[in-house]
Amino acid sequence: MAKIRNSNPKRSGGGYERLVGNSDMANIFTKAQSTVISNGTELEKIISNKSQTINNLDKFIDDCDNGNVADGTYLCTKKTVKASKYKLDKHEPDFIAFTVNRTKNLCYVVELKDGDSFDTKKSAAEKEMLQLFVNHLAPKIPFRTKFFICCFNQPDNDKIVQGFKNVFNRDEVMTGKEFCNILGIDYDNIVEKRKDDTSDNFKYVVEKMFEIKEVRSQFSKMYRRHIVENDFYNTDDNEESDH
C-alpha cells in the first residue's frame, strides 16, 4: 500500500474544498485520492519485483522457438511489451505471463485491478482491448494464449463476474491469489506487506486533521457535548438506582 504522506498530487483540492469548505482538509482528501490511484502502480511494481521477469520480449520468444528457455513461469510488463515487435499501440495489457513447459506452453494476458470495485462502464472496452491483443499476439508465439482480468483483492471469482455485470465470463477472471500461484510468488506475503502502510496512513490523516484548528475546535465541541450527555444519563441512572 502506498503512503499518503509521500503523495504529491498535481491537481488541487478545489473540488474537495467546495465540498467541505476547508482548504487544509481538502488537501488531505486530495493526497488520499492520489494515493489510491497510485496503489495500482505500486502493486504492479511489487509483483514484478517478486517474479522472474523478461527484459527483452523479442529475444525471449526467439529463445522459446529454439527451445532455449528453461521450464518455468516468466513475467513481461507493459513497458517491455511496448518496446517489442509484439506491441499493439494503446492495447498492451498490464502483464503477460508465460509458462514454459515441454508438454504445454501457456500464455496469460492479464489486466490487473488493485481493488474489488468495478467500473462497469469501461469493462466492455477492457474486454475488447484484451481480445484484440490476444488476436494480435497468439498467432506469433508458440504458446496457447488466453486473456484474464485479475482483481487482486477480491478472492471470489463469481463476485468478480457479478461486479462486471457478466461482461467477463467465469473463465476470463482471475483472483490475485490465482495470479500469484501462476507466477510462483506468495500472495499472502504481498497482502501483509501492503498492510504495513495502512497504520501509517491512518496516523498521518489523524495527525494532519488535528493540525487544522477548525477540526480541533469542532472536536472539542463534540467531545464536551458527549461528556455532558453522558453525565446527564449517568445521573438519571444513579437517581433511579437510589429509589
PDB file of C-alpha atoms in Angstrom:
ATOM      1  CA  MET A   1       0.000   0.000   0.000  1.00  0.00           C
ATOM      2  CA  ALA A   2       1.373   3.400  -0.936  1.00  0.00           C
ATOM      3  CA  LYS A   3       1.798   6.057   1.768  1.00  0.00           C
ATOM      4  CA  ILE A   4      -0.359   9.162   1.745  1.00  0.00           C
ATOM      5  CA  ARG A   5       2.462  11.257   3.226  1.00  0.00           C
ATOM      6  CA  ASN A   6       4.556  10.566   0.102  1.00  0.00           C
ATOM      7  CA  SER A   7       1.851  11.678  -2.303  1.00  0.00           C
ATOM      8  CA  ASN A   8       2.393  14.805  -4.404  1.00  0.00           C
ATOM      9  CA  PRO A   9      -0.804  15.227  -6.418  1.00  0.00           C
ATOM     10  CA  LYS A  10      -0.681  17.522  -9.440  1.00  0.00           C
ATOM     11  CA  ARG A  11      -4.298  18.565  -9.082  1.00  0.00           C
ATOM     12  CA  SER A  12      -5.505  20.983  -6.431  1.00  0.00           C
ATOM     13  CA  GLY A  13      -8.150  20.133  -3.865  1.00  0.00           C
ATOM     14  CA  GLY A  14     -10.606  22.682  -5.273  1.00  0.00           C
ATOM     15  CA  GLY A  15     -13.462  20.213  -5.609  1.00  0.00           C
ATOM     16  CA  TYR A  16     -12.975  18.920  -2.099  1.00  0.00           C
ATOM     17  CA  GLU A  17     -12.680  22.465  -0.763  1.00  0.00           C
ATOM     18  CA  ARG A  18     -16.095  23.280  -2.190  1.00  0.00           C
ATOM     19  CA  LEU A  19     -17.359  20.082  -0.622  1.00  0.00           C
ATOM     20  CA  VAL A  20     -16.127  20.680   2.949  1.00  0.00           C
ATOM     21  CA  GLY A  21     -15.303  24.406   2.935  1.00  0.00           C
ATOM     22  CA  ASN A  22     -11.779  23.962   4.275  1.00  0.00           C
ATOM     23  CA  SER A  23      -8.645  24.035   2.096  1.00  0.00           C
ATOM     24  CA  ASP A  24      -6.413  22.151   4.546  1.00  0.00           C
ATOM     25  CA  MET A  25      -8.895  19.303   4.864  1.00  0.00           C
ATOM     26  CA  ALA A  26      -9.378  19.322   1.083  1.00  0.00           C
ATOM     27  CA  ASN A  27      -5.632  18.863   0.606  1.00  0.00           C
ATOM     28  CA  ILE A  28      -5.682  15.764   2.817  1.00  0.00           C
ATOM     29  CA  PHE A  29      -8.520  14.297   0.748  1.00  0.00           C
ATOM     30  CA  THR A  30      -6.668  15.099  -2.477  1.00  0.00           C
ATOM     31  CA  LYS A  31      -3.492  13.393  -1.284  1.00  0.00           C
ATOM     32  CA  ALA A  32      -5.522  10.361  -0.207  1.00  0.00           C
ATOM     33  CA  GLN A  33      -7.252  10.140  -3.586  1.00  0.00           C
ATOM     34  CA  SER A  34      -3.922  10.413  -5.378  1.00  0.00           C
ATOM     35  CA  THR A  35      -2.543   7.614  -3.207  1.00  0.00           C
ATOM     36  CA  VAL A  36      -5.470   5.325  -4.004  1.00  0.00           C
ATOM     37  CA  ILE A  37      -4.784   5.842  -7.708  1.00  0.00           C
ATOM     38  CA  SER A  38      -1.062   5.163  -7.301  1.00  0.00           C
ATOM     39  CA  ASN A  39      -1.745   1.923  -5.401  1.00  0.00           C
ATOM     40  CA  GLY A  40      -2.237   0.119  -8.697  1.00  0.00           C
ATOM     41  CA  THR A  41       1.177   1.161  -9.973  1.00  0.00           C
ATOM     42  CA  GLU A  42       2.744   0.218  -6.656  1.00  0.00           C
ATOM     43  CA  LEU A  43       1.129  -3.237  -6.801  1.00  0.00           C
ATOM     44  CA  GLU A  44       2.464  -3.802 -10.324  1.00  0.00           C
ATOM     45  CA  LYS A  45       5.977  -2.992  -9.112  1.00  0.00           C
ATOM     46  CA  ILE A  46       5.699  -5.407  -6.181  1.00  0.00           C
ATOM     47  CA  ILE A  47       4.542  -8.226  -8.439  1.00  0.00           C
ATOM     48  CA  SER A  48       7.281  -7.517 -10.976  1.00  0.00           C
ATOM     49  CA  ASN A  49       9.998  -7.407  -8.321  1.00  0.00           C
ATOM     50  CA  LYS A  50       8.952 -10.775  -6.917  1.00  0.00           C
ATOM     51  CA  SER A  51       8.677 -12.513 -10.306  1.00  0.00           C
ATOM     52  CA  GLN A  52      11.086 -13.838 -12.890  1.00  0.00           C
ATOM     53  CA  THR A  53      10.798 -11.030 -15.430  1.00  0.00           C
ATOM     54  CA  ILE A  54      11.539 -10.763 -19.136  1.00  0.00           C
ATOM     55  CA  ASN A  55      13.768  -7.860 -20.163  1.00  0.00           C
ATOM     56  CA  ASN A  56      13.575  -8.415 -23.928  1.00  0.00           C
ATOM     57  CA  LEU A  57      10.371  -9.983 -25.227  1.00  0.00           C
ATOM     58  CA  ASP A  58      11.636 -10.406 -28.796  1.00  0.00           C
ATOM     59  CA  LYS A  59      14.646 -12.418 -27.613  1.00  0.00           C
ATOM     60  CA  PHE A  60      12.534 -14.422 -25.166  1.00  0.00           C
ATOM     61  CA  ILE A  61      10.117 -15.553 -27.878  1.00  0.00           C
ATOM     62  CA  ASP A  62      13.001 -16.378 -30.226  1.00  0.00           C
ATOM     63  CA  ASP A  63      14.619 -18.432 -27.478  1.00  0.00           C
ATOM     64  CA  CYS A  64      11.325 -20.234 -26.857  1.00  0.00           C
ATOM     65  CA  ASP A  65      11.074 -21.037 -30.564  1.00  0.00           C
ATOM     66  CA  ASN A  66      14.558 -22.520 -30.415  1.00  0.00           C
ATOM     67  CA  GLY A  67      13.950 -24.442 -27.192  1.00  0.00           C
ATOM     68  CA  ASN A  68      16.484 -22.383 -25.256  1.00  0.00           C
ATOM     69  CA  VAL A  69      14.264 -21.368 -22.319  1.00  0.00           C
ATOM     70  CA  ALA A  70      14.162 -23.450 -19.143  1.00  0.00           C
ATOM     71  CA  ASP A  71      10.818 -24.621 -17.822  1.00  0.00           C
ATOM     72  CA  GLY A  72       9.233 -22.070 -15.530  1.00  0.00           C
ATOM     73  CA  THR A  73       6.997 -19.010 -15.474  1.00  0.00           C
ATOM     74  CA  TYR A  74       8.194 -15.661 -16.790  1.00  0.00           C
ATOM     75  CA  LEU A  75       6.553 -12.253 -16.429  1.00  0.00           C
ATOM     76  CA  CYS A  76       6.538  -9.497 -19.023  1.00  0.00           C
ATOM     77  CA  THR A  77       5.479  -5.959 -18.087  1.00  0.00           C
ATOM     78  CA  LYS A  78       3.590  -3.493 -20.255  1.00  0.00           C
ATOM     79  CA  LYS A  79       6.751  -1.412 -20.642  1.00  0.00           C
ATOM     80  CA  THR A  80       8.646  -4.400 -22.032  1.00  0.00           C
ATOM     81  CA  VAL A  81       5.792  -5.264 -24.404  1.00  0.00           C
ATOM     82  CA  LYS A  82       5.741  -1.701 -25.709  1.00  0.00           C
ATOM     83  CA  ALA A  83       9.459  -1.970 -26.516  1.00  0.00           C
ATOM     84  CA  SER A  84       8.962  -5.154 -28.546  1.00  0.00           C
ATOM     85  CA  LYS A  85       7.740  -6.033 -32.014  1.00  0.00           C
ATOM     86  CA  TYR A  86       4.675  -7.583 -30.354  1.00  0.00           C
ATOM     87  CA  LYS A  87       3.287  -4.230 -29.215  1.00  0.00           C
ATOM     88  CA  LEU A  88      -0.185  -3.127 -30.249  1.00  0.00           C
ATOM     89  CA  ASP A  89      -0.434   0.611 -29.748  1.00  0.00           C
ATOM     90  CA  LYS A  90      -2.607   1.534 -26.742  1.00  0.00           C
ATOM     91  CA  HIS A  91      -3.826  -2.049 -26.380  1.00  0.00           C
ATOM     92  CA  GLU A  92      -0.955  -3.556 -24.368  1.00  0.00           C
ATOM     93  CA  PRO A  93      -2.059  -5.301 -21.153  1.00  0.00           C
ATOM     94  CA  ASP A  94      -0.538  -4.724 -17.724  1.00  0.00           C
ATOM     95  CA  PHE A  95       1.202  -8.120 -17.792  1.00  0.00           C
ATOM     96  CA  ILE A  96       1.864 -11.160 -19.918  1.00  0.00           C
ATOM     97  CA  ALA A  97       2.828 -14.318 -18.038  1.00  0.00           C
ATOM     98  CA  PHE A  98       4.452 -17.176 -19.947  1.00  0.00           C
ATOM     99  CA  THR A  99       4.539 -20.685 -18.521  1.00  0.00           C
ATOM    100  CA  VAL A 100       7.171 -22.683 -20.367  1.00  0.00           C
ATOM    101  CA  ASN A 101       6.662 -26.432 -20.271  1.00  0.00           C
ATOM    102  CA  ARG A 102       7.849 -29.123 -22.626  1.00  0.00           C
ATOM    103  CA  THR A 103       4.345 -30.527 -22.981  1.00  0.00           C
ATOM    104  CA  LYS A 104       2.270 -27.334 -22.865  1.00  0.00           C
ATOM    105  CA  ASN A 105       3.309 -23.683 -23.219  1.00  0.00           C
ATOM    106  CA  LEU A 106       0.723 -21.268 -21.794  1.00  0.00           C
ATOM    107  CA  CYS A 107       0.436 -17.506 -22.137  1.00  0.00           C
ATOM    108  CA  TYR A 108      -1.711 -15.417 -19.810  1.00  0.00           C
ATOM    109  CA  VAL A 109      -2.586 -11.902 -20.977  1.00  0.00           C
ATOM    110  CA  VAL A 110      -3.575 -10.105 -17.773  1.00  0.00           C
ATOM    111  CA  GLU A 111      -5.159  -6.759 -16.956  1.00  0.00           C
ATOM    112  CA  LEU A 112      -4.667  -6.094 -13.241  1.00  0.00           C
ATOM    113  CA  LYS A 113      -7.083  -4.325 -10.902  1.00  0.00           C
ATOM    114  CA  ASP A 114      -5.904  -3.425  -7.419  1.00  0.00           C
ATOM    115  CA  GLY A 115      -9.298  -3.276  -5.748  1.00  0.00           C
ATOM    116  CA  ASP A 116     -12.606  -5.055  -5.938  1.00  0.00           C
ATOM    117  CA  SER A 117     -14.667  -2.050  -7.020  1.00  0.00           C
ATOM    118  CA  PHE A 118     -15.552  -2.314 -10.672  1.00  0.00           C
ATOM    119  CA  ASP A 119     -16.103   0.333 -13.336  1.00  0.00           C
ATOM    120  CA  THR A 120     -18.748  -1.446 -15.376  1.00  0.00           C
ATOM    121  CA  LYS A 121     -18.848   1.349 -17.958  1.00  0.00           C
ATOM    122  CA  LYS A 122     -15.283   0.519 -19.001  1.00  0.00           C
ATOM    123  CA  SER A 123     -15.478  -3.257 -18.676  1.00  0.00           C
ATOM    124  CA  ALA A 124     -16.738  -3.918 -22.209  1.00  0.00           C
ATOM    125  CA  ALA A 125     -13.958  -1.763 -23.653  1.00  0.00           C
ATOM    126  CA  GLU A 126     -11.367  -3.520 -21.483  1.00  0.00           C
ATOM    127  CA  LYS A 127     -12.542  -6.930 -22.640  1.00  0.00           C
ATOM    128  CA  GLU A 128     -12.395  -5.795 -26.260  1.00  0.00           C
ATOM    129  CA  MET A 129      -8.855  -4.487 -25.723  1.00  0.00           C
ATOM    130  CA  LEU A 130      -7.733  -7.789 -24.208  1.00  0.00           C
ATOM    131  CA  GLN A 131      -9.311  -9.809 -27.012  1.00  0.00           C
ATOM    132  CA  LEU A 132      -7.715  -7.608 -29.671  1.00  0.00           C
ATOM    133  CA  PHE A 133      -4.302  -8.072 -28.107  1.00  0.00           C
ATOM    134  CA  VAL A 134      -4.715 -11.845 -27.853  1.00  0.00           C
ATOM    135  CA  ASN A 135      -5.776 -11.989 -31.505  1.00  0.00           C
ATOM    136  CA  HIS A 136      -2.692  -9.951 -32.368  1.00  0.00           C
ATOM    137  CA  LEU A 137      -0.235 -11.934 -30.230  1.00  0.00           C
ATOM    138  CA  ALA A 138      -1.410 -15.555 -30.322  1.00  0.00           C
ATOM    139  CA  PRO A 139      -0.555 -16.358 -33.999  1.00  0.00           C
ATOM    140  CA  LYS A 140       3.003 -15.084 -33.493  1.00  0.00           C
ATOM    141  CA  ILE A 141       4.106 -17.101 -30.461  1.00  0.00           C
ATOM    142  CA  PRO A 142       4.465 -20.818 -29.612  1.00  0.00           C
ATOM    143  CA  PHE A 143       2.012 -20.598 -26.701  1.00  0.00           C
ATOM    144  CA  ARG A 144      -1.645 -21.316 -26.098  1.00  0.00           C
ATOM    145  CA  THR A 145      -2.862 -17.825 -25.262  1.00  0.00           C
ATOM    146  CA  LYS A 146      -5.791 -16.588 -23.181  1.00  0.00           C
ATOM    147  CA  PHE A 147      -6.739 -13.296 -21.535  1.00  0.00           C
ATOM    148  CA  PHE A 148      -7.852 -12.603 -17.971  1.00  0.00           C
ATOM    149  CA  ILE A 149      -8.873  -9.660 -15.865  1.00  0.00           C
ATOM    150  CA  CYS A 150      -7.425 -10.031 -12.372  1.00  0.00           C
ATOM    151  CA  CYS A 151      -8.972  -8.330  -9.330  1.00  0.00           C
ATOM    152  CA  PHE A 152      -6.144  -8.677  -6.861  1.00  0.00           C
ATOM    153  CA  ASN A 153      -8.066  -8.136  -3.633  1.00  0.00           C
ATOM    154  CA  GLN A 154     -11.271  -9.993  -4.493  1.00  0.00           C
ATOM    155  CA  PRO A 155     -10.975 -13.689  -3.508  1.00  0.00           C
ATOM    156  CA  ASP A 156     -14.241 -14.807  -5.133  1.00  0.00           C
ATOM    157  CA  ASN A 157     -14.268 -15.308  -8.928  1.00  0.00           C
ATOM    158  CA  ASP A 158     -18.060 -15.273  -9.064  1.00  0.00           C
ATOM    159  CA  LYS A 159     -18.164 -11.873  -7.370  1.00  0.00           C
ATOM    160  CA  ILE A 160     -15.740 -10.551  -9.970  1.00  0.00           C
ATOM    161  CA  VAL A 161     -18.057 -11.775 -12.725  1.00  0.00           C
ATOM    162  CA  GLN A 162     -21.064 -10.230 -10.976  1.00  0.00           C
ATOM    163  CA  GLY A 163     -19.174  -6.998 -10.373  1.00  0.00           C
ATOM    164  CA  PHE A 164     -18.516  -6.652 -14.083  1.00  0.00           C
ATOM    165  CA  LYS A 165     -22.207  -7.373 -14.831  1.00  0.00           C
ATOM    166  CA  ASN A 166     -21.262 -10.639 -16.564  1.00  0.00           C
ATOM    167  CA  VAL A 167     -19.288  -8.855 -19.268  1.00  0.00           C
ATOM    168  CA  PHE A 168     -16.431 -11.238 -18.397  1.00  0.00           C
ATOM    169  CA  ASN A 169     -17.101 -14.960 -18.212  1.00  0.00           C
ATOM    170  CA  ARG A 170     -16.107 -17.120 -15.255  1.00  0.00           C
ATOM    171  CA  ASP A 171     -13.060 -18.445 -17.136  1.00  0.00           C
ATOM    172  CA  GLU A 172     -11.922 -14.918 -18.053  1.00  0.00           C
ATOM    173  CA  VAL A 173     -11.491 -13.634 -14.488  1.00  0.00           C
ATOM    174  CA  MET A 174      -8.741 -14.334 -12.003  1.00  0.00           C
ATOM    175  CA  THR A 175      -8.169 -13.620  -8.313  1.00  0.00           C
ATOM    176  CA  GLY A 176      -4.915 -12.191  -7.022  1.00  0.00           C
ATOM    177  CA  LYS A 177      -4.096 -15.475  -5.353  1.00  0.00           C
ATOM    178  CA  GLU A 178      -4.569 -17.373  -8.610  1.00  0.00           C
ATOM    179  CA  PHE A 179      -2.289 -14.949 -10.445  1.00  0.00           C
ATOM    180  CA  CYS A 180       0.377 -15.256  -7.764  1.00  0.00           C
ATOM    181  CA  ASN A 181       0.120 -19.058  -7.896  1.00  0.00           C
ATOM    182  CA  ILE A 182       0.817 -18.944 -11.630  1.00  0.00           C
ATOM    183  CA  LEU A 183       3.844 -16.738 -11.023  1.00  0.00           C
ATOM    184  CA  GLY A 184       5.042 -18.824  -8.099  1.00  0.00           C
ATOM    185  CA  ILE A 185       5.019 -15.919  -5.642  1.00  0.00           C
ATOM    186  CA  ASP A 186       3.449 -15.547  -2.197  1.00  0.00           C
ATOM    187  CA  TYR A 187       0.091 -13.754  -2.352  1.00  0.00           C
ATOM    188  CA  ASP A 188      -0.380 -13.564   1.420  1.00  0.00           C
ATOM    189  CA  ASN A 189       3.070 -12.035   1.856  1.00  0.00           C
ATOM    190  CA  ILE A 190       2.201  -9.265  -0.614  1.00  0.00           C
ATOM    191  CA  VAL A 191      -1.093  -8.560   1.144  1.00  0.00           C
ATOM    192  CA  GLU A 192       0.563  -8.397   4.571  1.00  0.00           C
ATOM    193  CA  LYS A 193       3.400  -6.221   3.313  1.00  0.00           C
ATOM    194  CA  ARG A 194       0.935  -3.725   1.868  1.00  0.00           C
ATOM    195  CA  LYS A 195      -0.913  -3.590   5.193  1.00  0.00           C
ATOM    196  CA  ASP A 196       2.221  -2.213   6.836  1.00  0.00           C
ATOM    197  CA  ASP A 197       1.489   1.200   5.323  1.00  0.00           C
ATOM    198  CA  THR A 198      -2.159   1.197   6.405  1.00  0.00           C
ATOM    199  CA  SER A 199      -1.364   2.131  10.016  1.00  0.00           C
ATOM    200  CA  ASP A 200       0.965   4.887   8.819  1.00  0.00           C
ATOM    201  CA  ASN A 201      -1.786   6.258   6.582  1.00  0.00           C
ATOM    202  CA  PHE A 202      -4.283   6.261   9.463  1.00  0.00           C
ATOM    203  CA  LYS A 203      -1.828   8.023  11.761  1.00  0.00           C
ATOM    204  CA  TYR A 204      -0.900  10.574   9.085  1.00  0.00           C
ATOM    205  CA  VAL A 205      -4.540  11.504   8.385  1.00  0.00           C
ATOM    206  CA  VAL A 206      -5.358  11.870  12.095  1.00  0.00           C
ATOM    207  CA  GLU A 207      -2.250  13.994  12.701  1.00  0.00           C
ATOM    208  CA  LYS A 208      -2.918  16.246   9.738  1.00  0.00           C
ATOM    209  CA  MET A 209      -6.564  16.652  10.681  1.00  0.00           C
ATOM    210  CA  PHE A 210      -5.615  17.723  14.189  1.00  0.00           C
ATOM    211  CA  GLU A 211      -3.256  20.330  12.777  1.00  0.00           C
ATOM    212  CA  ILE A 212      -6.338  22.106  11.421  1.00  0.00           C
ATOM    213  CA  LYS A 213      -7.642  24.470  14.091  1.00  0.00           C
ATOM    214  CA  GLU A 214     -11.229  24.240  12.838  1.00  0.00           C
ATOM    215  CA  VAL A 215     -11.114  20.457  13.245  1.00  0.00           C
ATOM    216  CA  ARG A 216      -9.697  20.769  16.773  1.00  0.00           C
ATOM    217  CA  SER A 217     -12.416  23.277  17.649  1.00  0.00           C
ATOM    218  CA  GLN A 218     -15.185  21.075  16.259  1.00  0.00           C
ATOM    219  CA  PHE A 219     -13.792  18.025  18.032  1.00  0.00           C
ATOM    220  CA  SER A 220     -13.668  19.903  21.349  1.00  0.00           C
ATOM    221  CA  LYS A 221     -17.321  20.928  20.972  1.00  0.00           C
ATOM    222  CA  MET A 222     -18.385  17.377  20.138  1.00  0.00           C
ATOM    223  CA  TYR A 223     -16.307  15.948  22.985  1.00  0.00           C
ATOM    224  CA  ARG A 224     -17.757  18.369  25.533  1.00  0.00           C
ATOM    225  CA  ARG A 225     -21.274  17.612  24.353  1.00  0.00           C
ATOM    226  CA  HIS A 226     -20.573  13.903  24.630  1.00  0.00           C
ATOM    227  CA  ILE A 227     -19.333  14.355  28.219  1.00  0.00           C
ATOM    228  CA  VAL A 228     -22.377  16.440  29.173  1.00  0.00           C
ATOM    229  CA  GLU A 229     -24.774  13.890  27.667  1.00  0.00           C
ATOM    230  CA  ASN A 230     -23.024  11.030  29.437  1.00  0.00           C
ATOM    231  CA  ASP A 231     -23.171  12.908  32.738  1.00  0.00           C
ATOM    232  CA  PHE A 232     -26.894  13.545  32.217  1.00  0.00           C
ATOM    233  CA  TYR A 233     -27.738   9.928  31.518  1.00  0.00           C
ATOM    234  CA  ASN A 234     -25.450   8.632  34.253  1.00  0.00           C
ATOM    235  CA  THR A 235     -27.132  10.992  36.739  1.00  0.00           C
ATOM    236  CA  ASP A 236     -30.559   9.666  35.793  1.00  0.00           C
ATOM    237  CA  ASP A 237     -29.355   6.113  36.203  1.00  0.00           C
ATOM    238  CA  ASN A 238     -27.930   6.903  39.632  1.00  0.00           C
ATOM    239  CA  GLU A 239     -31.161   8.580  40.749  1.00  0.00           C
ATOM    240  CA  GLU A 240     -33.204   5.581  39.636  1.00  0.00           C
ATOM    241  CA  SER A 241     -30.872   3.209  41.458  1.00  0.00           C
ATOM    242  CA  ASP A 242     -31.261   5.237  44.667  1.00  0.00           C
ATOM    243  CA  HIS A 243     -35.026   4.667  44.767  1.00  0.00           C
TER     244      HIS A 243
END
